[in-house]
Structure formats: C-alpha cells, structure tokens
mmCIF file of C-alpha atoms and ligand atoms in Angstrom:
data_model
loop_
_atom_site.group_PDB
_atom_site.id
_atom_site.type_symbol
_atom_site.label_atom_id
_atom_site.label_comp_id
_atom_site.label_asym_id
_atom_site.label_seq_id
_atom_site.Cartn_x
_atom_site.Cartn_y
_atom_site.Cartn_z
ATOM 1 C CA UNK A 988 -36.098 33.495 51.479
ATOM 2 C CA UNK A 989 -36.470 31.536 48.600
ATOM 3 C CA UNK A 990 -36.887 33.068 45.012
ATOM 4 C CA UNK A 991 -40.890 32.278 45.099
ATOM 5 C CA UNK A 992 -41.325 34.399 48.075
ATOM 6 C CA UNK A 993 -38.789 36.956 47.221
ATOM 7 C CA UNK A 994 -41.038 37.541 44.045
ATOM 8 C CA UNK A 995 -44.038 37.562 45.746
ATOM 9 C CA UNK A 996 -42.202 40.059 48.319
ATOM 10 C CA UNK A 997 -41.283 42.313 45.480
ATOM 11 C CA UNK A 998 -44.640 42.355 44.149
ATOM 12 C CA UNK A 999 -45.919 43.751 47.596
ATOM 13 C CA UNK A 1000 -43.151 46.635 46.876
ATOM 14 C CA UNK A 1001 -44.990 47.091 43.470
ATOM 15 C CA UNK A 1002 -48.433 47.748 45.320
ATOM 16 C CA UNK A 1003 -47.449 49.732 48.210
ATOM 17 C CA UNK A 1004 -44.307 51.890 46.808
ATOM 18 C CA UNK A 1005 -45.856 54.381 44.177
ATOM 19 C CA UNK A 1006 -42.362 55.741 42.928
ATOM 20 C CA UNK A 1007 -40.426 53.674 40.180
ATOM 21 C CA UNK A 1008 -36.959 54.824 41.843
ATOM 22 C CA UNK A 1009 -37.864 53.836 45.418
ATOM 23 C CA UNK A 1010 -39.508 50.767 43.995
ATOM 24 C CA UNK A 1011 -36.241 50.114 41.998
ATOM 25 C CA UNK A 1012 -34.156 51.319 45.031
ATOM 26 C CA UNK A 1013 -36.063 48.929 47.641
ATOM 27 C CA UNK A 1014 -35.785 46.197 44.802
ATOM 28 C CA UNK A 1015 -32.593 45.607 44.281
ATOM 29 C CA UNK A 1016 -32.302 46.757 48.684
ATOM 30 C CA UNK A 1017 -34.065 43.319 49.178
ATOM 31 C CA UNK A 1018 -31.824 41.122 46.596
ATOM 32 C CA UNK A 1019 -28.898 42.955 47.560
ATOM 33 C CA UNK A 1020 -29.907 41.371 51.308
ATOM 34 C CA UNK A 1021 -31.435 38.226 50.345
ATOM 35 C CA UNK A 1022 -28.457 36.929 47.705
ATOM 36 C CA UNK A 1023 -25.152 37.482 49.863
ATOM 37 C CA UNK A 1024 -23.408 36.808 46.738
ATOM 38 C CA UNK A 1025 -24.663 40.014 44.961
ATOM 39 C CA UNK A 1026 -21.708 41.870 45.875
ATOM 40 C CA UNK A 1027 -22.937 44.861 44.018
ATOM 41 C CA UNK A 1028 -26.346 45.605 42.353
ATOM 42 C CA UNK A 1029 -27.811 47.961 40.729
ATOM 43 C CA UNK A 1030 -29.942 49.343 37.712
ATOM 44 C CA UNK A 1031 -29.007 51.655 34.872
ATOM 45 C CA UNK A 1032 -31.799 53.473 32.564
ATOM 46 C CA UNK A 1033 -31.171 53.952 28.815
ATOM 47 C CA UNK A 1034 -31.678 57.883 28.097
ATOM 48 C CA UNK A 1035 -30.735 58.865 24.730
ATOM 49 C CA UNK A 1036 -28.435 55.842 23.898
ATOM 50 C CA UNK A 1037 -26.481 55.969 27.248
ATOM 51 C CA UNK A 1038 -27.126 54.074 30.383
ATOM 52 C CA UNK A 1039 -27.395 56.120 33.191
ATOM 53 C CA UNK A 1040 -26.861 54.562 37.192
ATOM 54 C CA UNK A 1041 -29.774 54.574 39.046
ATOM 55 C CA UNK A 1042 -30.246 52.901 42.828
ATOM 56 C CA UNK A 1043 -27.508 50.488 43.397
ATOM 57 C CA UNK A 1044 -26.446 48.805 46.641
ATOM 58 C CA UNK A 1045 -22.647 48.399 46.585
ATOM 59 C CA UNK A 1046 -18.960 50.810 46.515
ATOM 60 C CA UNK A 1047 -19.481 53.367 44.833
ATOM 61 C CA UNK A 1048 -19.051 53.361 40.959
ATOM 62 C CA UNK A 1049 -17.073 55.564 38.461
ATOM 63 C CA UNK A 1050 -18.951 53.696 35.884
ATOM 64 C CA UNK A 1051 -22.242 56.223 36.373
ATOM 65 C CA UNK A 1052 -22.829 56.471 32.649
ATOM 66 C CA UNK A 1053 -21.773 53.943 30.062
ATOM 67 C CA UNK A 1054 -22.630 54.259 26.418
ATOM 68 C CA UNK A 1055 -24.646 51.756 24.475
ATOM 69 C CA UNK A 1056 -22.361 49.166 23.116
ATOM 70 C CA UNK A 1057 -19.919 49.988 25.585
ATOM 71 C CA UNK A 1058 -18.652 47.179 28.202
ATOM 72 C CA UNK A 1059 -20.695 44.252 29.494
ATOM 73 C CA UNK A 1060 -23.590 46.602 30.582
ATOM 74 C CA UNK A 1061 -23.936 48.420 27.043
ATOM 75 C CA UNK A 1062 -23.588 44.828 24.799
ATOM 76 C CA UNK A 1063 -26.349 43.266 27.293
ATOM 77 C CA UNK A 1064 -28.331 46.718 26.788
ATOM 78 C CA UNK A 1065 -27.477 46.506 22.855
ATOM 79 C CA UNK A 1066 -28.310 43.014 22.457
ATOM 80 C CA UNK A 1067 -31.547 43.100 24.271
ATOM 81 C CA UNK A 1068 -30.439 39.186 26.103
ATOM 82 C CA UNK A 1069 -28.783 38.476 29.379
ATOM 83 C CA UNK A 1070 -25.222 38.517 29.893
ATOM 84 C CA UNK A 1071 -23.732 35.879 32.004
ATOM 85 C CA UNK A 1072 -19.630 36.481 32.475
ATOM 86 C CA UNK A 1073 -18.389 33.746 34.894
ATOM 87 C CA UNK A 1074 -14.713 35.346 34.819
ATOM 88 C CA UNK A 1075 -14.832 39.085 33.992
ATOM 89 C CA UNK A 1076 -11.033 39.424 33.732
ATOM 90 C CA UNK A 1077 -11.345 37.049 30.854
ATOM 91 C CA UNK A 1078 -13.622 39.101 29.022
ATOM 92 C CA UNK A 1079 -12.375 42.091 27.022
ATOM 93 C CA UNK A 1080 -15.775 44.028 27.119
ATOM 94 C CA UNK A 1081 -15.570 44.596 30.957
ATOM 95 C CA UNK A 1082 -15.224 47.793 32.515
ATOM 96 C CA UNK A 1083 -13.607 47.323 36.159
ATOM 97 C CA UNK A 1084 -16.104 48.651 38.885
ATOM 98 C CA UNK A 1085 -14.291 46.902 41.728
ATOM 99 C CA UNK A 1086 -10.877 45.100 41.617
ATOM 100 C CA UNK A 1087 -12.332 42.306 43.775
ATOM 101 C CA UNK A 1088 -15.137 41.241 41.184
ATOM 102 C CA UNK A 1089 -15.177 38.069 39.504
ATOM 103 C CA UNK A 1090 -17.984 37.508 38.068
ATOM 104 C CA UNK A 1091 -21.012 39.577 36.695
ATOM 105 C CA UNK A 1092 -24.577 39.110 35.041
ATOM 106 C CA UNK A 1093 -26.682 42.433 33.312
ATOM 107 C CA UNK A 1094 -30.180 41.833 33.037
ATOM 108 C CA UNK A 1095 -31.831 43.814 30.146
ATOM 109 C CA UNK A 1096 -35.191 45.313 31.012
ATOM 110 C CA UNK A 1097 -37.409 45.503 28.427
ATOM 111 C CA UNK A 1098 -41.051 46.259 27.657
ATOM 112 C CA UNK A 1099 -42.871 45.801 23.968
ATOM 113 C CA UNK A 1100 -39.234 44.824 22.837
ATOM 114 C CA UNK A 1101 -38.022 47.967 23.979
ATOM 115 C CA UNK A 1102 -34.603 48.181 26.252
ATOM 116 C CA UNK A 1103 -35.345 49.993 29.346
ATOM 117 C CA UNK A 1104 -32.370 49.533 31.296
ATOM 118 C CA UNK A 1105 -30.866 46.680 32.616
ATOM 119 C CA UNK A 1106 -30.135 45.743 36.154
ATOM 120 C CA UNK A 1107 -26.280 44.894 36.743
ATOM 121 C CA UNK A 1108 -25.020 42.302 39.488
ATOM 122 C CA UNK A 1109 -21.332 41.683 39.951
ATOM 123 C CA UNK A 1110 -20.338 39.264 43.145
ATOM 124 C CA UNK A 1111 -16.488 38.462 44.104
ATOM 125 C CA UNK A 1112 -16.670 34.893 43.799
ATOM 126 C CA UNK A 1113 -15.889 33.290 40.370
ATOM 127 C CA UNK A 1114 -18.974 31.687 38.777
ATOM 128 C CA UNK A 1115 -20.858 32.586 40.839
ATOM 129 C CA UNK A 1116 -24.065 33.513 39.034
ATOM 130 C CA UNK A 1117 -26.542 29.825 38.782
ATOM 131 C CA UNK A 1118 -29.488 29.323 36.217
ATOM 132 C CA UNK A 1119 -31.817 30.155 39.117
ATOM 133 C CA UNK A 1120 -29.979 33.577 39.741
ATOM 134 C CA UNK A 1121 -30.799 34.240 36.317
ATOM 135 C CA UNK A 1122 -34.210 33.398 36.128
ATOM 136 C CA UNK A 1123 -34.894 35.294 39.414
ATOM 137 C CA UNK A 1124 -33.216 38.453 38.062
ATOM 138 C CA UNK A 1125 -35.588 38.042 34.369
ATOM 139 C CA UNK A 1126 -38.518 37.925 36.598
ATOM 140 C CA UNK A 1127 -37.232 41.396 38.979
ATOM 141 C CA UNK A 1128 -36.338 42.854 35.526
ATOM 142 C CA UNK A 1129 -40.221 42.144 34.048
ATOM 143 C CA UNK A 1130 -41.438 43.681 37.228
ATOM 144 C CA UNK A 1131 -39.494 46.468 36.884
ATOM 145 C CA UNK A 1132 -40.404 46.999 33.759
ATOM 146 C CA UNK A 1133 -43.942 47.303 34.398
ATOM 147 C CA UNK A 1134 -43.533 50.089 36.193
ATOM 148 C CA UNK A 1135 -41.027 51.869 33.677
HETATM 149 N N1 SME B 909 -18.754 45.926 34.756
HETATM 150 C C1 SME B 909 -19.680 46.718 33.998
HETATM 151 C C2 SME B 909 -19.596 48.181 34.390
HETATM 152 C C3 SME B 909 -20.488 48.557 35.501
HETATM 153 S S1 SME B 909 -19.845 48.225 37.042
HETATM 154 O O1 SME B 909 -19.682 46.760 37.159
HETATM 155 C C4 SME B 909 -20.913 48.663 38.205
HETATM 156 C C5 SME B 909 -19.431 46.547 32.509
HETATM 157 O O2 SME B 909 -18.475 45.903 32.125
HETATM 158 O O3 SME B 909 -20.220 47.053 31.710
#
C-alpha cells in the first residue's frame, strides 16, 4: 500500500485498538509488513532519562534499554530531530543490534515539545532509508504520540 493509505490504515488502528502498546505493537506490525526494507522496527519510551524497548518486529535485541545520549537512539531522543544514518558502521554513535544492518533512521516522538520515545528502523541494505520513508515514519510518530 502506498504511504496515504497506510496512514489512513493506521488511523483505523487508532479508533478501534484502545491500548497504546497494542496500538504501538500493531503499528509498527503493519510497517514492519508493508516496507520490506524495515528489517527491524520498533519503539522505545523515555522513562526517567532511559529509553526503554517496547513492541518491535525484528531479532531480538540486547539493546532493551539505552540511556539518553547514548548511541543513535539516545542522540535522536536527546536532540528531539530525526536521525538518518545511511552507513551505520561509519558512524561512531551506533550500538550494533544486528551484524547484518546497514543502515538505520530513529524517529523522535514528541508531544508539546516533549520526547516521548522514538521509533527505531534499521534495514540491511545501505541507504536505504528515502525522504518519503522519513516523512511516513514523522507522521506514525505524531500518531503515536497522540495516544502517549
Ligand atoms: N542501533 C541503535 C540501537 C538499537 S538497535 O538498533 C535495535 C543505536 O545505535 O542507538
């Protein structure tokens, strides 16, 4: 589907899922299935200055808590702006989750100016995160919010 009707699709989740974890968890189900290239997705929740994993789609983790200002997750989270990294190994803030990533983008989600969380996407292709990928994920990560 294309990202208008994904949107609208996760808007439907908003209405008819009342939890914010299984609307998170069925959120980033549906990109995770819709965006092959997501290799691994998933949202962390700041509590008390660390981020803490919450539904992801992907290998398991040992990154399940990462403190603010720590790797790409905790500068996007610190910063309050989007992270784009189109070659992790090149960039000494990133915290291996899987050795075949290659590329990674952490959406911060924030509400009155206030970081949330932030919802993470690495995918094993170089590059391989697009304008419109980015956009998309701002517009999941204002939904999200909403409900936070
Ligand atoms: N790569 C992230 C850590 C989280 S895992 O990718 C799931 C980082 O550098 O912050």
């Amino acid at each position: 589907m294309d990202d208008r009707e994904l949107l609208d699709t996760m808007l439907r989740l908003v209405a008819s899922e009342p939890s914010e974890r299984g609307l998170m968890a069925k959120g980033v189900a549906l990109l995770a299935r819709e965006r092959p290239h997501f290799n691994w997705i998933g949202v962390y929740l700041l509590q008390g200055g660390m981020l803490v994993l919450g539904p992801f789609v992907g290998k398991p983790t040992p990154h399940v808590r990462i403190p603010l200002g720590q790797g790409i997750c905790g500068a996007a989270a610190q910063s309050g702006q989007t992270i784009v990294v189109d070659d992790v190994q090149a960039d000494p803030r990133y915290l291996a989750c899987s050795l075949e990533t290659r590329s990674e983008i952490v959406v911060p989600i924030v509400r009155n100016g206030r970081v949330l969380g932030e919802i993470d996407v690495d995918s094993d292709a170089p590059a391989a995160f697009s304008e419109a990928d980015r956009l998309l994920l701002e517009a999941v990560a204002k939904i999200f919010a909403s409900r936070l």
